[in-house]
mmCIF file of C-alpha atoms in Angstrom:
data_model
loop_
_atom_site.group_PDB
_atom_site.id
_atom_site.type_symbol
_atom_site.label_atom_id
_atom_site.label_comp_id
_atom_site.label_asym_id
_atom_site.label_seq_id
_atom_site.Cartn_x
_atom_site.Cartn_y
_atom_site.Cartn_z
ATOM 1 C CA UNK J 1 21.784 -26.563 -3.426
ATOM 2 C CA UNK J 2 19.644 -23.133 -4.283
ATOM 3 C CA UNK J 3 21.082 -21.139 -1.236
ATOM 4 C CA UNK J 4 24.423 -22.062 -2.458
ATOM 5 C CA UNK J 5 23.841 -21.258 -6.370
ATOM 6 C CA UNK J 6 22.077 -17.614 -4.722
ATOM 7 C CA UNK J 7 24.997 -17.332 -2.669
ATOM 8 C CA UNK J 8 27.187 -18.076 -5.008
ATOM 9 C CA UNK J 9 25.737 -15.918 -8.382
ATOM 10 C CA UNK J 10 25.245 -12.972 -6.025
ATOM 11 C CA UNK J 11 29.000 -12.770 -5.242
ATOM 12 C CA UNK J 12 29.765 -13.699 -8.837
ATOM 13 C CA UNK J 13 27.536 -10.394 -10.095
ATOM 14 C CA UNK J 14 28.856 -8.379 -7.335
ATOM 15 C CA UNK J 15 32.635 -9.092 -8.090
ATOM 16 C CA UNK J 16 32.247 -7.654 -11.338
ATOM 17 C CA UNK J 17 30.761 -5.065 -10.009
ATOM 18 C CA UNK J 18 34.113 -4.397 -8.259
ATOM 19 C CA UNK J 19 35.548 -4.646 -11.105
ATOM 20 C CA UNK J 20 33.827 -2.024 -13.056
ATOM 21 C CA UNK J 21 30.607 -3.614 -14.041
ATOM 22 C CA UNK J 22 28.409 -0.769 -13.119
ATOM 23 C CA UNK J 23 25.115 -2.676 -13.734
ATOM 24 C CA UNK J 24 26.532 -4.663 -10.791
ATOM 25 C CA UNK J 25 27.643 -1.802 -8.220
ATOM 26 C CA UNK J 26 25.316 -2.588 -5.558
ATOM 27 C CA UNK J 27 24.185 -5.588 -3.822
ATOM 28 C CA UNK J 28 20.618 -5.111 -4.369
ATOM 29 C CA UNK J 29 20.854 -5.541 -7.676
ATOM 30 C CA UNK J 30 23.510 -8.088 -7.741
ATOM 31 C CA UNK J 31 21.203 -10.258 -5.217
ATOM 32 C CA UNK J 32 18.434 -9.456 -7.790
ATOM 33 C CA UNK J 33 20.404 -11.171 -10.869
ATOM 34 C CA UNK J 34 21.488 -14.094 -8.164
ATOM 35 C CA UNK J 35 18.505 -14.805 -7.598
ATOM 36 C CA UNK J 36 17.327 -14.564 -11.262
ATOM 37 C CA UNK J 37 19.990 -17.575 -12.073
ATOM 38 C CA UNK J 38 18.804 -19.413 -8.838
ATOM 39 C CA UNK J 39 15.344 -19.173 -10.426
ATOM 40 C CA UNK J 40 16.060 -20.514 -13.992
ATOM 41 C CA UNK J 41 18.407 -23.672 -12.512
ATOM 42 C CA UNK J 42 15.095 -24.434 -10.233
ATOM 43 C CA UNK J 43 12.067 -23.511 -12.753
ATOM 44 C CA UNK J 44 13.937 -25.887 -15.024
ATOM 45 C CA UNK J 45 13.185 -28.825 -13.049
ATOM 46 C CA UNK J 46 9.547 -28.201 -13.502
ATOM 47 C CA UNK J 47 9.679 -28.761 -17.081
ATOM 48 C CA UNK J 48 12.351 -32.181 -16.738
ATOM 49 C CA UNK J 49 10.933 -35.518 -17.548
ATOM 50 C CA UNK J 50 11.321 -38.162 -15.039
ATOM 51 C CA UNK J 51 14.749 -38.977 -14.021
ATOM 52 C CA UNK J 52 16.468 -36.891 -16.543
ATOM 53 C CA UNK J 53 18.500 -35.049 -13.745
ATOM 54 C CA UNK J 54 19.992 -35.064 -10.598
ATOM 55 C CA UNK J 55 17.760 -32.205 -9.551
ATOM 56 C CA UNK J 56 13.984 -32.839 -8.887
ATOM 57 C CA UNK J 57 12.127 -33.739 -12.123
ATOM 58 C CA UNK J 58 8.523 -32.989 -13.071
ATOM 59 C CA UNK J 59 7.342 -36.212 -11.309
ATOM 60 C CA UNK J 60 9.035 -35.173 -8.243
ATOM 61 C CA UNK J 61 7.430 -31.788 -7.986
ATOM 62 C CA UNK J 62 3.826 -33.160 -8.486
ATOM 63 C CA UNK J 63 4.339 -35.163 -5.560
ATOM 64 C CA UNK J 64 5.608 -32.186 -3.550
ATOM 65 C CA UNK J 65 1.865 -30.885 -4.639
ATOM 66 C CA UNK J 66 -0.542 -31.130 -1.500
ATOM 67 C CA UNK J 67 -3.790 -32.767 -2.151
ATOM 68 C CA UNK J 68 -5.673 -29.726 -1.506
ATOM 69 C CA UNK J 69 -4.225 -28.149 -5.000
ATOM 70 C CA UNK J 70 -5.844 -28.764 -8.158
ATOM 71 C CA UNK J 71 -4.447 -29.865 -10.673
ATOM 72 C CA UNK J 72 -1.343 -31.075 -9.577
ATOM 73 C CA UNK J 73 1.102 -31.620 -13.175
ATOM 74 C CA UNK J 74 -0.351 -28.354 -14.638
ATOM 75 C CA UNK J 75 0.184 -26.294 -11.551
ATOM 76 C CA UNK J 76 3.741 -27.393 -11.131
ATOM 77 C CA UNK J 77 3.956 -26.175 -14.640
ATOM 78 C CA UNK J 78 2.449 -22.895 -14.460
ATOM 79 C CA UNK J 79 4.878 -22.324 -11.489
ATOM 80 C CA UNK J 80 7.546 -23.020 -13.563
ATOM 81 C CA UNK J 81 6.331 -20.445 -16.146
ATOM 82 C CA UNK J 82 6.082 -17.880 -12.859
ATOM 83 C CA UNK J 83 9.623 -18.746 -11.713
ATOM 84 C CA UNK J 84 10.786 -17.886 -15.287
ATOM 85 C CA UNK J 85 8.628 -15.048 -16.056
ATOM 86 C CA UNK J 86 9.875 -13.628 -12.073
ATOM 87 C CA UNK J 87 13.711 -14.334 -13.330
ATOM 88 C CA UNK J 88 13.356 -12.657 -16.684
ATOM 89 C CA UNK J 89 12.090 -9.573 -14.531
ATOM 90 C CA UNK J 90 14.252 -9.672 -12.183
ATOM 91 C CA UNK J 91 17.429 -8.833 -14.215
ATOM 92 C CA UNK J 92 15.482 -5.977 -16.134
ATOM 93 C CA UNK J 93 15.593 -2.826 -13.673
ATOM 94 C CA UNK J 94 11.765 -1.388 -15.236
ATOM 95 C CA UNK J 95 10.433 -4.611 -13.633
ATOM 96 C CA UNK J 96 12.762 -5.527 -11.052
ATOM 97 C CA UNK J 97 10.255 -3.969 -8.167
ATOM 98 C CA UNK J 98 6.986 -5.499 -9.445
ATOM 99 C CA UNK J 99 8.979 -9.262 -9.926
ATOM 100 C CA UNK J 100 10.143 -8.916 -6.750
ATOM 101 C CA UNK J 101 6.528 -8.545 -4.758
ATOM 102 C CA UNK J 102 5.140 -11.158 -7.237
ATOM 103 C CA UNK J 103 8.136 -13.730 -6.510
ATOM 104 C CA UNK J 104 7.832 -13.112 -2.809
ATOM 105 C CA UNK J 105 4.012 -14.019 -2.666
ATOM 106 C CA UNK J 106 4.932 -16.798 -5.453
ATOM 107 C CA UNK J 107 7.634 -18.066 -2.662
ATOM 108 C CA UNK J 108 4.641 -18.041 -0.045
ATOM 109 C CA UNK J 109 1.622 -19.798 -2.170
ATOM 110 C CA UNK J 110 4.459 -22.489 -2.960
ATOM 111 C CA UNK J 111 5.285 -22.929 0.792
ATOM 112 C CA UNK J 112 2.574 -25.607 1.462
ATOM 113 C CA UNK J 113 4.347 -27.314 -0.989
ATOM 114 C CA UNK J 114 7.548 -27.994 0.996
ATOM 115 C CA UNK J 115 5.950 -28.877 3.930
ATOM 116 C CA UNK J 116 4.208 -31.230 2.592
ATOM 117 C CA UNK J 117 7.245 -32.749 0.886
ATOM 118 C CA UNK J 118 8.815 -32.428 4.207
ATOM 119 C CA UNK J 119 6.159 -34.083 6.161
ATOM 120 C CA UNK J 120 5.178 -36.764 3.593
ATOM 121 C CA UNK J 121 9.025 -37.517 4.014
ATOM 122 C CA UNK J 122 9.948 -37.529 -0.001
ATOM 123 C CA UNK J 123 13.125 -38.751 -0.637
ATOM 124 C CA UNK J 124 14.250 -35.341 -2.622
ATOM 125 C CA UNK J 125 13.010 -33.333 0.641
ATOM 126 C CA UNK J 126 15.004 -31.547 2.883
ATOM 127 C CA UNK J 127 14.196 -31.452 6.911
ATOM 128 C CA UNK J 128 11.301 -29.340 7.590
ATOM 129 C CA UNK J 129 13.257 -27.425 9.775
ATOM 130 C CA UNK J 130 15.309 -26.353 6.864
ATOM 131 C CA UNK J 131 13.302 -25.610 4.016
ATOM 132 C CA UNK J 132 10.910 -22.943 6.157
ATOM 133 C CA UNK J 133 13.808 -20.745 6.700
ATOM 134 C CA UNK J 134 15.132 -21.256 3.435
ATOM 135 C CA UNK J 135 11.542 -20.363 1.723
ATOM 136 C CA UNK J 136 11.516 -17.262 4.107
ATOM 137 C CA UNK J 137 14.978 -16.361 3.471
ATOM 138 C CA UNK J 138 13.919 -16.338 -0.313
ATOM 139 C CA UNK J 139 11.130 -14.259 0.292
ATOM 140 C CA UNK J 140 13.251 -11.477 2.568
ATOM 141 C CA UNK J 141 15.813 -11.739 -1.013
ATOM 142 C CA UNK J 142 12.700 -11.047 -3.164
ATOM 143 C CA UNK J 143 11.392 -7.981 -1.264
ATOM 144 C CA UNK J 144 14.718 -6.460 -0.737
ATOM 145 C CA UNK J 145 15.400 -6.487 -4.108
ATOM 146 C CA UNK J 146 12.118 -5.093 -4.691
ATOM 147 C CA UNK J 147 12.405 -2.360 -2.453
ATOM 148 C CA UNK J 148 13.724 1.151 -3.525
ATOM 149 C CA UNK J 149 17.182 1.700 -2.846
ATOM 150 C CA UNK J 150 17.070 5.953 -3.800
ATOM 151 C CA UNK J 151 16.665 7.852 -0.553
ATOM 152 C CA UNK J 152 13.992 10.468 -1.303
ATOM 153 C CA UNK J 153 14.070 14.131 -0.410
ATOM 154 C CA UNK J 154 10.639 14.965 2.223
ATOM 155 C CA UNK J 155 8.634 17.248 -0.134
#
């Protein structure tokens, strides 16, 4: 369901950018605002109480917690916080580069995470053989966005 809502906002963004939106002309930045939407749908179902969505609720995303983490209920908050924080400065070009480092090492920290769900075999868990390349695929759409886009001149 995230790939698709990426997928999906990042053609949305760069259609109107075709269309004359220059803030969406390229597809750096239209990936950076796609993944800014994918990030609020899935930082919202850190702060969900149980079964109040289809999505993953808060309960669901303590158990994805492995029992080497601390802390599980406040850390799935605080990554919800990060995921919100890394959206809002992803859509503002100042901070675009800097969310985009921080959101890729966010995406790695949280990896453990969906292994574990995998392995533990959680209902809301997709196969293990999924969810690595999706979590890498999100990290690859975080650094690209992050990365410059301006050729530079050799001095």
């Amino acid at each position: 369901m995230t790939l698709i809502v990426l997928i999906v906002a990042t053609l949305v963004f760069r259609s109107l950018g075709l269309l004359g939106a220059a803030r969406f002309g390229t597809w750096r930045v239209s990936a950076a605002h796609g993944l800014a939407v994918m990030l609020v749908m899935t930082a919202s179902a850190h702060f969900v109480p149980d079964g109040g969505t289809v999505m993953p609720d808060h309960a669901d995303m303590v158990a994805m917690v492995p029992p080497f983490v601390p802390l599980p209920a406040f850390m799935v908050y605080l990554t919800g916080v990060l995921e919100l924080a890394g959206a809002v400065g992803l859509v503002l070009s100042r901070t675009r580069r800097a969310a985009g480092i921080c959101l890729a090492l966010l995406f790695v920290l949280m990896l453990p995470a969906n292994v574990h769900a995998a392995l533990a075999g959680l209902e809301l868990s997709s196969p293990l053989w999924q969810r690595v390349p999706e979590q890498v695929l999100y990290i690859a759409v975080a650094l690209w966005v992050a990365s410059d886009s301006r050729v530079r001149s050799p001095r």
